[in-house]
Amino acid sequence: MNTHTRPTNILSFDVEHWYSATLLCDSVEESVDRIHESTDLVLDILRRHDVAATFFVVGELAETHPGLVRKIANEGHEIASHGQTHTPIFDLNPGSFEGELSASADALEWACGERPVGFRAPNFSVTRGTEWALDVLKSSDYVYDSSIFPMRTPMYGVSKGSLRPYLVSPDRPFEPTTDTTTAESRLVEYPVAVTDTPLRLPVAGGFYARLLPIELLEWGIRRLNRRGIPATVYFHPWEFNPNVPIPTPSFTNRFISFHGIDRTAAKLERLLQTFEFGTHASDLATRGWRELTPELPTSE
Ligand SMILES: [Zn+2]
């Protein structure tokens, strides 16, 4: 499945209820549980393309749907943490974030038998001002993070952040360090994919993948790959489910949350045909950073 030739891109899914999308939280009164249905649609596509992906799962969801987590893991995918309660780091402090990390690791381990080593913050909420989260991740035995959106958007992001996966330095958390020897640099950051053009353009997935033409996504990923940079791409299972009931919040929020939902599957299928994809864990294993991560689970 993984040929060990660079760059294999990284495919991930943030597993949460569709109504967890932050823009919708306040406007959904009745929540319909579609998570099994949505995840099955994704698993089906991955099975057909023989691709393993990383699933960042909300801990609370693992507690109520352990069978779902087991099913994902049994199909050869990597399970990682998307927090315990889907609370953005902006609304946490180091103590409560530590609690989120250990509770979600416990919940995921309980559900599928393996402790996660990776984390993605809700809303890409590791930005300037919340960089302390990276220290907490390190001290909580997480091995990698994929929470940085390396361009500034109205809601999140780090302007001019590194496009390339890197070892996090204690002093300058948003810049790659070349020092791979110190114990302090044991956290690997996987920024999500934005283009390397002077005006950066997000090609990472989610809303952007639904909005932008597939040709543009492919062009952006190809540019990164040419420089030896794997593209970290993300989706949410609910983005593949046309049965998700569309609530009626403001037009803008509805647009961001649901625009293009009928074409997500076709876009993912085309990306899987064009590029090679794998998990964060398998990427880590090919980087020779594995000695930093003795307990890394094998996902293949
Ligand atoms: Zn999320």
XYZ file of C-alpha atoms and ligand atoms in Angstrom:
301
model
C 0.000 0.000 0.000
C 2.779 2.398 0.914
C 5.702 2.439 -1.471
C 8.053 4.452 0.747
C 8.839 6.841 -2.065
C 8.302 10.490 -1.186
C 6.035 12.129 -1.118
C 3.048 10.109 -0.207
C 0.374 12.545 0.794
C -1.541 12.208 4.036
C -5.279 11.698 4.173
C -7.244 12.379 7.323
C -10.824 12.580 8.535
C -12.074 14.507 11.546
C -14.755 12.300 13.039
C -17.396 14.303 14.859
C -21.128 14.715 14.624
C -22.031 16.920 11.684
C -23.606 19.397 14.085
C -20.242 19.815 15.875
C -19.127 22.098 13.062
C -18.577 25.263 15.038
C -20.632 27.503 12.814
C -23.653 25.298 13.353
C -23.464 24.471 17.059
C -25.808 27.250 18.011
C -28.406 26.680 15.346
C -29.062 22.958 15.605
C -31.873 22.099 17.917
C -32.504 18.522 17.025
C -29.500 16.366 16.335
C -29.901 13.346 14.153
C -27.217 10.726 14.555
C -25.760 10.135 11.120
C -22.217 9.331 12.078
C -22.320 5.610 11.231
C -23.921 6.243 7.878
C -21.434 9.004 7.016
C -18.372 7.052 8.122
C -19.485 3.993 6.142
C -19.548 6.109 2.981
C -15.929 7.117 3.613
C -14.740 3.614 4.554
C -16.284 2.307 1.381
C -14.334 4.748 -0.810
C -11.067 3.986 1.018
C -11.596 0.237 0.693
C -12.166 0.523 -3.047
C -8.963 2.523 -3.478
C -6.977 0.414 -0.995
C -5.911 3.500 0.939
C -5.298 3.830 4.693
C -6.113 7.147 6.369
C -5.843 8.745 9.798
C -9.142 9.305 11.628
C -9.071 12.010 14.296
C -11.965 10.952 16.517
C -13.678 13.003 19.243
C -13.317 11.138 22.568
C -16.945 11.599 23.626
C -18.005 10.062 20.360
C -15.759 7.046 20.998
C -17.485 6.632 24.367
C -20.948 6.548 22.823
C -19.957 4.753 19.577
C -17.055 2.391 20.432
C -18.097 0.014 17.653
C -17.578 2.754 15.097
C -14.000 3.348 16.254
C -13.294 -0.397 16.233
C -14.686 -0.720 12.747
C -12.416 2.069 11.439
C -9.352 0.558 13.147
C -10.167 -2.952 11.936
C -10.079 -1.721 8.354
C -6.428 -0.769 8.825
C -6.813 2.949 9.485
C -5.038 4.930 12.170
C -7.065 6.279 15.099
C -5.937 9.614 16.574
C -7.444 12.209 18.911
C -9.665 15.144 17.974
C -10.030 16.151 21.645
C -12.497 14.828 24.171
C -15.305 17.385 23.760
C -14.432 19.104 20.457
C -13.534 22.315 22.292
C -11.112 24.587 20.404
C -7.826 25.352 22.226
C -8.915 29.014 22.226
C -11.415 28.070 24.943
C -9.041 25.908 27.007
C -6.044 26.448 29.273
C -3.040 24.133 29.712
C -4.738 22.267 32.560
C -8.054 21.673 30.826
C -6.284 20.820 27.559
C -4.220 18.187 29.358
C -7.496 16.767 30.657
C -8.922 16.684 27.107
C -5.833 14.834 25.854
C -5.807 12.151 28.520
C -9.590 11.650 28.494
C -9.668 11.243 24.715
C -6.655 8.900 24.729
C -8.417 6.779 27.363
C -11.679 6.774 25.391
C -9.988 5.806 22.120
C -7.857 3.132 23.762
C -10.956 1.731 25.446
C -12.787 1.644 22.113
C -10.112 0.155 19.856
C -7.359 -1.170 22.113
C -4.655 1.258 21.041
C -3.591 4.567 22.520
C -3.461 7.404 19.985
C -0.167 9.204 19.321
C -1.564 11.962 17.109
C -3.835 14.948 17.711
C -5.757 17.513 15.690
C -7.281 20.509 17.426
C -10.877 21.443 16.624
C -10.872 24.485 14.302
C -7.097 24.326 13.728
C -6.885 26.258 16.976
C -3.103 26.012 17.449
C -2.100 29.546 16.462
C 0.093 32.326 17.805
C -1.216 32.705 21.351
C -2.078 29.034 21.871
C 1.359 27.587 21.110
C 1.502 26.307 24.709
C -0.698 23.487 23.415
C 2.346 21.975 21.689
C 4.197 21.705 25.015
C 1.187 20.065 26.614
C 0.993 17.571 23.735
C 4.649 16.654 24.252
C 4.293 16.184 27.978
C 1.147 14.099 27.394
C 3.080 11.564 25.272
C 1.610 12.540 21.943
C 4.066 12.141 19.083
C 2.579 14.343 16.406
C 0.136 17.175 15.934
C -1.728 18.294 12.831
C -3.480 21.449 14.020
C -1.661 24.252 12.257
C -3.190 25.955 9.239
C -0.123 27.664 7.760
C -1.878 30.793 6.532
C -4.030 33.278 8.371
C -7.796 33.080 7.844
C -10.487 35.038 9.701
C -11.039 32.103 12.050
C -7.590 30.523 12.539
C -4.151 29.986 11.046
C -0.520 31.036 11.331
C 0.647 33.438 8.654
C 3.709 32.139 6.778
C 3.704 28.935 8.844
C 5.891 26.055 7.654
C 4.390 24.115 4.748
C 6.563 21.096 5.452
C 6.149 18.625 8.341
C 8.738 19.458 11.012
C 10.046 18.713 14.469
C 8.717 21.370 16.827
C 11.409 23.416 18.526
C 10.690 24.544 22.079
C 11.620 28.174 21.382
C 10.153 28.687 17.954
C 7.151 26.393 17.682
C 6.096 27.582 14.224
C 9.465 27.086 12.530
C 11.157 23.816 11.651
C 14.185 22.915 13.755
C 17.120 21.047 12.293
C 18.029 19.636 15.677
C 16.616 16.136 15.827
C 18.620 15.066 18.841
C 17.204 16.943 21.799
C 14.464 15.448 23.865
C 12.599 18.740 23.576
C 11.999 18.288 19.883
C 9.979 15.131 20.106
C 6.787 16.489 18.643
C 6.239 16.442 14.899
C 3.918 19.015 13.363
C 2.003 18.288 10.169
C 0.623 21.596 8.870
C -2.374 21.096 6.594
C -1.920 21.731 2.892
C -1.845 25.263 1.510
C -0.088 26.225 -1.703
C 3.502 27.481 -1.799
C 2.463 30.455 -3.960
C 3.158 34.027 -2.701
C -0.544 34.377 -1.992
C -1.221 31.135 -0.169
C -4.285 29.173 -1.099
C -5.778 26.404 1.034
C -5.998 23.075 -0.784
C -6.271 21.085 2.421
C -9.824 19.790 2.210
C -13.029 20.442 4.080
C -14.777 23.591 2.966
C -11.926 24.534 0.606
C -12.009 21.223 -1.232
C -15.765 21.549 -1.639
C -15.508 25.124 -2.895
C -12.497 24.983 -5.223
C -12.407 23.188 -8.577
C -10.645 19.834 -8.480
C -8.078 21.044 -11.018
C -6.960 23.738 -8.597
C -6.639 21.266 -5.710
C -4.574 18.950 -7.904
C -2.368 21.803 -9.079
C -1.700 22.879 -5.481
C -0.911 19.367 -4.262
C 1.356 18.739 -7.252
C 3.308 21.929 -6.543
C 3.899 20.839 -2.949
C 4.881 17.325 -4.019
C 7.395 18.684 -6.515
C 9.187 20.292 -3.588
C 9.096 17.030 -1.652
C 6.309 18.203 0.629
C 3.461 15.776 1.348
C 0.036 17.399 1.317
C -1.927 16.821 4.522
C -5.551 16.732 3.405
C -8.611 16.488 5.659
C -12.313 15.857 5.316
C -15.213 15.184 7.681
C -17.353 12.067 7.157
C -20.538 14.189 7.184
C -19.254 16.036 4.116
C -19.919 12.830 2.162
C -23.473 12.354 3.355
C -26.206 13.998 1.306
C -28.704 12.866 3.970
C -27.321 15.211 6.596
C -30.277 17.480 7.321
C -29.403 21.027 6.457
C -30.436 23.448 9.194
C -31.094 27.061 8.463
C -28.504 29.263 10.123
C -27.338 32.404 8.369
C -26.630 32.105 4.668
C -22.872 32.501 5.187
C -22.614 29.748 7.778
C -24.781 27.454 5.710
C -22.615 28.160 2.669
C -19.351 27.398 4.493
C -20.754 24.295 6.116
C -22.595 22.631 3.267
C -21.622 24.123 -0.082
C -20.587 21.431 -2.570
C -21.515 18.498 -0.341
C -22.934 16.582 -3.286
C -19.545 16.579 -5.008
C -17.215 15.698 -2.116
C -17.101 11.967 -2.845
C -16.273 12.522 -6.508
C -13.485 14.921 -5.579
C -11.953 12.545 -3.056
C -12.129 9.672 -5.546
C -10.333 11.761 -8.120
C -7.607 12.746 -5.627
C -7.152 9.077 -4.710
C -6.777 8.198 -8.381
C -4.246 10.967 -9.017
C -2.065 10.911 -5.899
C -0.759 8.460 -3.368
C -2.101 8.817 0.169
C -1.347 7.207 3.519
C -1.614 7.816 7.267
C 0.330 10.173 9.522
C 1.749 7.109 11.312
C 3.086 5.610 8.097
C 4.599 8.950 7.088
C 6.352 9.207 10.459
C 7.699 5.702 10.022
C 9.272 6.580 6.644
C 11.000 9.697 7.977
C 13.544 8.071 10.221
C 11.912 9.932 13.081
C 10.686 6.611 14.301
C 13.416 6.322 16.892
C 11.749 9.280 18.536
C 8.520 7.363 18.599
C 9.139 3.867 19.960
C 5.478 3.263 20.701
C 4.190 4.278 17.318
C 1.455 1.859 16.295
C 1.760 0.206 12.930
C -1.289 1.000 10.913
C -0.697 -1.278 7.979
Zn -13.643 19.011 14.212
